[in-house]
Coordinates of C-alpha atoms in Angstrom, one line a residue:
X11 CA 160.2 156.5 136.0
X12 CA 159.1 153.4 134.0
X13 CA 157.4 150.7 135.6
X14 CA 158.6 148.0 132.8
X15 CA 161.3 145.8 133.9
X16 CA 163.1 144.4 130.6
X17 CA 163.5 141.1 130.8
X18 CA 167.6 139.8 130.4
X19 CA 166.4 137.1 127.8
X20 CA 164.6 139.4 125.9
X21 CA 167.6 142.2 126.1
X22 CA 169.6 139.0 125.0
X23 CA 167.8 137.7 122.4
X24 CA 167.7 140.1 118.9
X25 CA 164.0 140.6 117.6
X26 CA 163.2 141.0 114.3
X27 CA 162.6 144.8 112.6
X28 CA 158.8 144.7 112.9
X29 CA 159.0 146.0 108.8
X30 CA 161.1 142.4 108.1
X31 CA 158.2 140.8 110.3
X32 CA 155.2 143.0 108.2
X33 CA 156.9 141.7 104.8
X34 CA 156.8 138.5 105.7
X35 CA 152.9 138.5 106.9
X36 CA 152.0 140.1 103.7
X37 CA 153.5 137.0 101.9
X38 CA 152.0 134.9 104.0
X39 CA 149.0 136.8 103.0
X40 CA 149.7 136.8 99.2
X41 CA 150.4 133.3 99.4
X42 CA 147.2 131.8 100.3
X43 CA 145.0 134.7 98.7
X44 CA 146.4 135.6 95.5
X45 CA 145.9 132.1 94.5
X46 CA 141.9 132.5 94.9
X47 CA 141.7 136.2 93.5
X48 CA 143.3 134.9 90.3
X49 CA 140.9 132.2 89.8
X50 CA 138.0 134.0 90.4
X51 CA 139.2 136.7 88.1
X52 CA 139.7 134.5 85.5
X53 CA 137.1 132.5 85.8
X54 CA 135.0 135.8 85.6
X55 CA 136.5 136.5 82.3
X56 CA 135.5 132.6 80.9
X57 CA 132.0 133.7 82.1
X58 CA 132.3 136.7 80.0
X59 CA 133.4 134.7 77.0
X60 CA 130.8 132.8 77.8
X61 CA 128.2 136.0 77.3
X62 CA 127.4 136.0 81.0
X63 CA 127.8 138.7 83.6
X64 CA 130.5 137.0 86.6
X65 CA 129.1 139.8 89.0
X66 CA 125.7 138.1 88.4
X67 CA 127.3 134.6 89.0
X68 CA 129.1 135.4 91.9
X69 CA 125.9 137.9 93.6
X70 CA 124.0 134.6 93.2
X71 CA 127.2 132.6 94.8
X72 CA 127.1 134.8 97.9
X73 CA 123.4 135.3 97.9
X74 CA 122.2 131.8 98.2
X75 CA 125.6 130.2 100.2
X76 CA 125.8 132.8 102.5
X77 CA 123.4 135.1 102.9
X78 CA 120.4 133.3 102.9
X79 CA 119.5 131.5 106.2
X80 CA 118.4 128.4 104.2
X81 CA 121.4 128.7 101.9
X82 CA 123.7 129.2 105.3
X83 CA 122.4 126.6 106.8
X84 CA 122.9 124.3 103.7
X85 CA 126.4 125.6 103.4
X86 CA 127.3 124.3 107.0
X87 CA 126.1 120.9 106.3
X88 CA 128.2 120.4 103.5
X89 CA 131.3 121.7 105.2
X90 CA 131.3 118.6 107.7
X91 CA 132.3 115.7 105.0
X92 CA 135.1 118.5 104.0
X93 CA 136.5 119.7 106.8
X94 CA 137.0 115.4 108.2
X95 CA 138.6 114.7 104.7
X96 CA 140.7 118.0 105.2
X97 CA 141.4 116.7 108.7
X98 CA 142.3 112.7 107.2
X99 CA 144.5 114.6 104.3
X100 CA 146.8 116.8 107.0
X101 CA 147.6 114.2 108.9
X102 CA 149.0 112.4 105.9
X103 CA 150.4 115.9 103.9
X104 CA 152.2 116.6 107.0
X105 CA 153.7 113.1 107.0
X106 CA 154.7 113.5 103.3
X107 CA 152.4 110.8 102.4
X108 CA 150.2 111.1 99.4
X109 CA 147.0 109.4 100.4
X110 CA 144.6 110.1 97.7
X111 CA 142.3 107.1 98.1
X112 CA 139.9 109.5 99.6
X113 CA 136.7 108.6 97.2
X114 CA 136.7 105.3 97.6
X115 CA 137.4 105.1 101.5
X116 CA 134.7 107.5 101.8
X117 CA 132.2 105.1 99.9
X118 CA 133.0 101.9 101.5
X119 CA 132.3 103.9 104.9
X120 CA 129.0 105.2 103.7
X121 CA 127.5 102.2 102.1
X122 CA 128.5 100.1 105.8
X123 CA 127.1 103.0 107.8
X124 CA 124.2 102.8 105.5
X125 CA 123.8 99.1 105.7
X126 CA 123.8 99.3 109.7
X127 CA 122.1 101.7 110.7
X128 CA 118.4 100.4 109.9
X129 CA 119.1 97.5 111.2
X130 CA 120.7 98.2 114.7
X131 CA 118.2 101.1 115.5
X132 CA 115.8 98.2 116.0
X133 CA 117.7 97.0 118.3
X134 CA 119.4 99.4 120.1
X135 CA 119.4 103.0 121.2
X136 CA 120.0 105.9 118.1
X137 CA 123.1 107.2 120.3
X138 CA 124.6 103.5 120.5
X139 CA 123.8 102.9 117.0
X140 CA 125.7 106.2 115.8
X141 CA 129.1 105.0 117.6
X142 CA 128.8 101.2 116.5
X143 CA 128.5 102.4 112.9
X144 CA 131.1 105.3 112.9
X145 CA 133.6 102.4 114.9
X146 CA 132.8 100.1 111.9
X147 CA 133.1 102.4 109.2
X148 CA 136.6 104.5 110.7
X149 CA 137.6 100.4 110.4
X150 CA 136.7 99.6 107.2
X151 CA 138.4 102.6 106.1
X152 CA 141.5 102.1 107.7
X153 CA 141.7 98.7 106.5
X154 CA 141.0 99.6 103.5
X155 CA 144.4 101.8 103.6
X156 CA 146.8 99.0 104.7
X157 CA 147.9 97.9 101.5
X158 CA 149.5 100.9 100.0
X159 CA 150.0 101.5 103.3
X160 CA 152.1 98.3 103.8
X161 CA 153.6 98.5 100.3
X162 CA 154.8 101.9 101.2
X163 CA 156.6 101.2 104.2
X164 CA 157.7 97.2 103.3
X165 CA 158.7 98.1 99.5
X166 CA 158.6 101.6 99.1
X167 CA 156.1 101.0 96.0
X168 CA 154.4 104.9 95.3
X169 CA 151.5 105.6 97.0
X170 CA 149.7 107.7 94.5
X171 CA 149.5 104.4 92.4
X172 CA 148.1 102.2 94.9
X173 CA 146.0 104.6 96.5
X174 CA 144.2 105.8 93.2
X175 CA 144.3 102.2 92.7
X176 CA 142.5 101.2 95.8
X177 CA 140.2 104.6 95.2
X178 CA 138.8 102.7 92.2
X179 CA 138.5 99.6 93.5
X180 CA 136.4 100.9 96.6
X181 CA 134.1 102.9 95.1
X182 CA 133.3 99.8 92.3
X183 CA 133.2 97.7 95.0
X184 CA 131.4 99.9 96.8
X185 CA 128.3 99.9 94.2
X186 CA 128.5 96.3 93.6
X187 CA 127.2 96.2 97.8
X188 CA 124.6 98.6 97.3
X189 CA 122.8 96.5 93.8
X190 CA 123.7 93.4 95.3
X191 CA 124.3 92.6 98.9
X192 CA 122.7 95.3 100.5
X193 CA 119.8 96.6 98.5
X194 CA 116.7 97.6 99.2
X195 CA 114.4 94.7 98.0
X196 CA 110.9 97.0 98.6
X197 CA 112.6 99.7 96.1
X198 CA 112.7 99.6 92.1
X199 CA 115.9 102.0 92.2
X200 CA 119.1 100.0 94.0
X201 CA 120.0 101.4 97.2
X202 CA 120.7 100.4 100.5
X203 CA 117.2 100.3 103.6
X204 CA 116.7 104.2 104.1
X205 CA 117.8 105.3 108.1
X206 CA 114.7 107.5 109.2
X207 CA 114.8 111.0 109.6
X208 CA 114.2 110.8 113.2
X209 CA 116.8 108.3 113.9
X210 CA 120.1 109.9 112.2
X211 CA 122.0 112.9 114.3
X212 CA 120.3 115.5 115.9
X213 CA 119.3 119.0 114.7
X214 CA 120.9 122.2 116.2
X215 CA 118.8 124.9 117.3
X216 CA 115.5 123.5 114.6
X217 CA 117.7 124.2 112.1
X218 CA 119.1 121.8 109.1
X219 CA 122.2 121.3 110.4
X220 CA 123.1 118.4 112.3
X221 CA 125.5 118.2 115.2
X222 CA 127.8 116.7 113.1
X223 CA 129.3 120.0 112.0
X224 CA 130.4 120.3 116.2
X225 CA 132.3 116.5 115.4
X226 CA 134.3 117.6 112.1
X227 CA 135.1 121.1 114.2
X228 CA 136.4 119.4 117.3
X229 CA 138.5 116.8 114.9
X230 CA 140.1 119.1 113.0
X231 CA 141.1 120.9 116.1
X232 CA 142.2 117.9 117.9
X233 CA 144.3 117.3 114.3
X234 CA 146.2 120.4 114.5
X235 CA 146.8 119.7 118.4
X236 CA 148.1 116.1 117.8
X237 CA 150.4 117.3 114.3
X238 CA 151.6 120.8 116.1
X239 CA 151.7 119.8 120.0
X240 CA 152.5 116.0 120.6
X241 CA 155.5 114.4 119.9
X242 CA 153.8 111.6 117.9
X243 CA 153.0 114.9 115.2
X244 CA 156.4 115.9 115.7
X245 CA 157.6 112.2 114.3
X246 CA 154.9 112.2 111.5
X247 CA 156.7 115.3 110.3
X248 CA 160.1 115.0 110.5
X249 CA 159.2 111.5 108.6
X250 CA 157.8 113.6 105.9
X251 CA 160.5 116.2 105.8
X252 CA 163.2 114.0 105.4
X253 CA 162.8 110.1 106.2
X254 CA 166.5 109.3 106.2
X255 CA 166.8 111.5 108.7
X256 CA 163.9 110.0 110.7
X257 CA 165.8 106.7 110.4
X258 CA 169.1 107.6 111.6
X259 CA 167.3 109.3 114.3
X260 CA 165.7 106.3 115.3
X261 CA 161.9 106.2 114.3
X262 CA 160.2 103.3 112.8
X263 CA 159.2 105.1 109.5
X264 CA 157.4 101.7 108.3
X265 CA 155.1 101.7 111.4
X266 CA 154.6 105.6 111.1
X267 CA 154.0 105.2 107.8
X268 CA 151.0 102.3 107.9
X269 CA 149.9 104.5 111.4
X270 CA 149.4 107.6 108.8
X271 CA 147.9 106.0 106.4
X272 CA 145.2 104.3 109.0
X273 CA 144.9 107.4 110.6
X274 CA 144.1 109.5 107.6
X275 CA 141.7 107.1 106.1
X276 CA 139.8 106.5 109.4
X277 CA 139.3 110.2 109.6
X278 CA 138.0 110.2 105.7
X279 CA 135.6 107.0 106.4
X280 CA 134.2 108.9 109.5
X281 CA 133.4 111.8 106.9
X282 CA 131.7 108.9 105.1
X283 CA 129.4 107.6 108.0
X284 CA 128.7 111.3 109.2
X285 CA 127.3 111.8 105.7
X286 CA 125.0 109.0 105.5
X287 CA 124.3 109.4 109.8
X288 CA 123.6 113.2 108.7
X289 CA 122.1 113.6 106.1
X290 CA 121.4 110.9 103.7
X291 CA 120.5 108.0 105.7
X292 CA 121.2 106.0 102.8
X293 CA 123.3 104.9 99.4
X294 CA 121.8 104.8 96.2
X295 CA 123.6 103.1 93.3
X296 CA 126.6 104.9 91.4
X297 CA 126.8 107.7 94.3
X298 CA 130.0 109.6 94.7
X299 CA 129.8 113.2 95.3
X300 CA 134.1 113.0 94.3
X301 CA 135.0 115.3 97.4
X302 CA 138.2 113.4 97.6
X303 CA 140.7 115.5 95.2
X304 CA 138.2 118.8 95.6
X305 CA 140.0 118.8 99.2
X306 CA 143.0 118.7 97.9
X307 CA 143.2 122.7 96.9
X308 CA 141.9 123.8 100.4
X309 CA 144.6 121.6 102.6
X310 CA 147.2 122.9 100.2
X311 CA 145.7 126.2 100.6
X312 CA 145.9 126.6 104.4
X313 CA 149.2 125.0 104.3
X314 CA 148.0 122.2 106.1
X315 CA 147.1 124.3 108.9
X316 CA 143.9 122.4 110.7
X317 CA 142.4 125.9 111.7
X318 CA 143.0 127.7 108.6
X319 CA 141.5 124.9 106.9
X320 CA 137.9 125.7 108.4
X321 CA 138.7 129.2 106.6
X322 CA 138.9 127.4 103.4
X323 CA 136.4 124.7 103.6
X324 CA 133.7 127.3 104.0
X325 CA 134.6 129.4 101.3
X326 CA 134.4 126.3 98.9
X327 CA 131.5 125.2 101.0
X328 CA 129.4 128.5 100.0
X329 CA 130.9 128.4 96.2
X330 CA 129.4 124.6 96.4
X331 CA 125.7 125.9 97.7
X332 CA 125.6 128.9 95.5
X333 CA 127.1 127.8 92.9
X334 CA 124.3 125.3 92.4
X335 CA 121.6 128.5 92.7
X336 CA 123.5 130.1 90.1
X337 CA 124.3 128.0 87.9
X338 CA 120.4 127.5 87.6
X339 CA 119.5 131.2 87.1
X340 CA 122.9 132.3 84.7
X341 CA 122.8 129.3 82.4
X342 CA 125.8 127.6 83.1
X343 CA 127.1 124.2 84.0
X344 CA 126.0 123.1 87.5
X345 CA 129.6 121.9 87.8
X346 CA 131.4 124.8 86.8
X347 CA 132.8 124.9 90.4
X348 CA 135.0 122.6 89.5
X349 CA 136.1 125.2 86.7
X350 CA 137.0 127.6 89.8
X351 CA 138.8 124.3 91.6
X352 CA 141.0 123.5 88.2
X353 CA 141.9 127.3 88.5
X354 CA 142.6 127.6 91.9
X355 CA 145.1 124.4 91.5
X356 CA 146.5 126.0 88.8
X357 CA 147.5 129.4 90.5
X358 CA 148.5 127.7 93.7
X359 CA 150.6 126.0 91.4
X360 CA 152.1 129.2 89.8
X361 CA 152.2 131.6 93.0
X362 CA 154.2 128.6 94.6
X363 CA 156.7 128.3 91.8
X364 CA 157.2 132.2 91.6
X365 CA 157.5 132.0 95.1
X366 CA 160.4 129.9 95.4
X367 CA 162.1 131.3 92.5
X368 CA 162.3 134.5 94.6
X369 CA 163.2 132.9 97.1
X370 CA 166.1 131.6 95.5
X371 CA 167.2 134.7 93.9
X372 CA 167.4 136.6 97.3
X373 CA 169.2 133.9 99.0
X374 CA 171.9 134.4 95.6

């Protein structure tokens, strides 16, 4: 006698062979990996044309990103800046807007944050002075956006032009703050008043890592609720799949559009002020650690997916840490990571192309 009832929707309803559901999995699968085997193998053969051993290169990688508590530890810090640029980027991906302003709406928020922080711990309590600045700099970063934004949604000018455009100006204008308007006058090298240790964001657990790591987890969470769960996400996308459709069906595409664009750079300035809040505690002159287009890859990678972004971010967080120890020992380039990033764009590239192409050959 069975005890399991079978449900008359489920009797109703045809399910899918479980081997058509295991093919498409191991697509999935392919998908997102086969794009980072490829460029580590090849990037393990330039290594070897190079005369150096990749297994040494990539021991090294793993060794002092991952394995090492100091290397760990360094590893989580410099996921936070990626994973709120990762969260700023989906929002905007999803919408089919190209926001790729990242660098210099990421400056413009550190440099403020750095300007205000020293002077409103004197006058106010360090968990006070964290919100004012991350308030200020989410702003300034937002208002940064609103031009392409409005000439995206008033004129329908490209927003790759005017947001590289505006990248530029930000992070010259940016620099020009930190020599002139906010620099340090008891320091011969131009930066901004230097945030004590003991006033940015606290440590977790005595180790390096500030709690800023629990605020870029809980965003990018809170992302993927918003974009997969709430009607608002629902609008963003069917405004990126298909905004002709959006209109007919009634949304206000040019408010969606300047929403998407404030909401994505406010998440990228916050990455900014967590930064300087974090770890710096201040801006030195002709700074840009360039993590705008780096992010790119790993959004693309996870298919704009906010949880298998975090996947992603730490694997290039680790190659970032290690790669640095390595470089060092093997004799390479420090910034032969970005060698690996040029790869992985280029297979992600290739595996997508492929992929449609098959696509369209079974569907003939």
């Amino acid at each position: 006698m069975s005890f399991v009832s079978e449900s008359p929707i489920d009797s109703a309803v045809p399910q899918p062979p479980i081997s058509k559901l295991a093919k498409s999995a191991l697509a999935a699968i392919l998908r997102i990996f086969l794009p980072v085997l490829l460029a580590l193998v090849v990037g393990g053969l330039i290594l070897m044309a190079l005369g150096k051993n990749p297994l040494d290169y990539y021991g090294y990688v793993l060794d002092r990103g991952l394995f090492s508590w100091g290397g760990f530890q360094a590893t989580l810090t410099r996921m936070v800046p990626l994973l709120l640029m990762a969260a700023g980027l989906i929002i905007a991906f999803r919408a089919g807007i190209w926001n790729l302003g990242g660098d210099g709406q990421f400056l413009l928020a550190a440099v403020i944050t750095a300007a205000l922080a020293p002077a409103l711990i004197q006058v106010m309590p360090r968990s006070l002075m964290i919100i004012c600045c991350i308030a200020v700099s989410v702003a300034v970063s937002a208002l940064w956006a609103l031009l392409p934004a409005l000439l995206k949604a008033r004129y329908g000018v490209n927003e790759i032009i005017t947001s590289l455009m505006m990248s530029f100006l930000g992070i010259s204008f940016a620099n020009v703050l930190v020599k002139l308007v906010f620099r340090d006058p008891s320091t011969t090298v131009p930066q901004t008043p230097d945030l004590p240790v003991e006033d940015r964001l606290p440590r977790l657990f005595d180790t390096t890592v500030h709690a800023g790591i629990l605020i870029a987890l809980v965003v990018i969470v809170l992302v993927h609720i918003m974009m997969t769960r709430t009607s608002f996400g629902l609008k963003l996308q069917i405004v990126g799949a298909n905004p002709r459709a959006a209109v007919h069906a009634g949304l206000n595409v040019g408010w969606l559009t300047v929403a998407t664009f404030a909401l994505s750079a406010g998440l990228i300035g916050l990455a900014g002020s967590i930064e300087i809040l974090g770890v710096w505690g201040t801006v030195r002159a002709d700074w840009n650690p360039a993590y705008g287009l780096v992010v790119v890859p790993l959004v693309f990678l996870a298919r704009f997916h906010g949880i298998g972004t975090i996947g992603f971010t730490l694997f290039f967080a680790i190659l970032m840490i290690g790669g640095e120890s390595a470089s060092r020992r093997i004799g390479v380039p420090q910034h032969y990571v970005l060698v690996l990033v040029a790869l992985l764009l280029l297979f992600l590239a290739l595996v997508e192309y492929l992929d449609q192409l098959w696509r369209k050959r079974v569907k003939d």
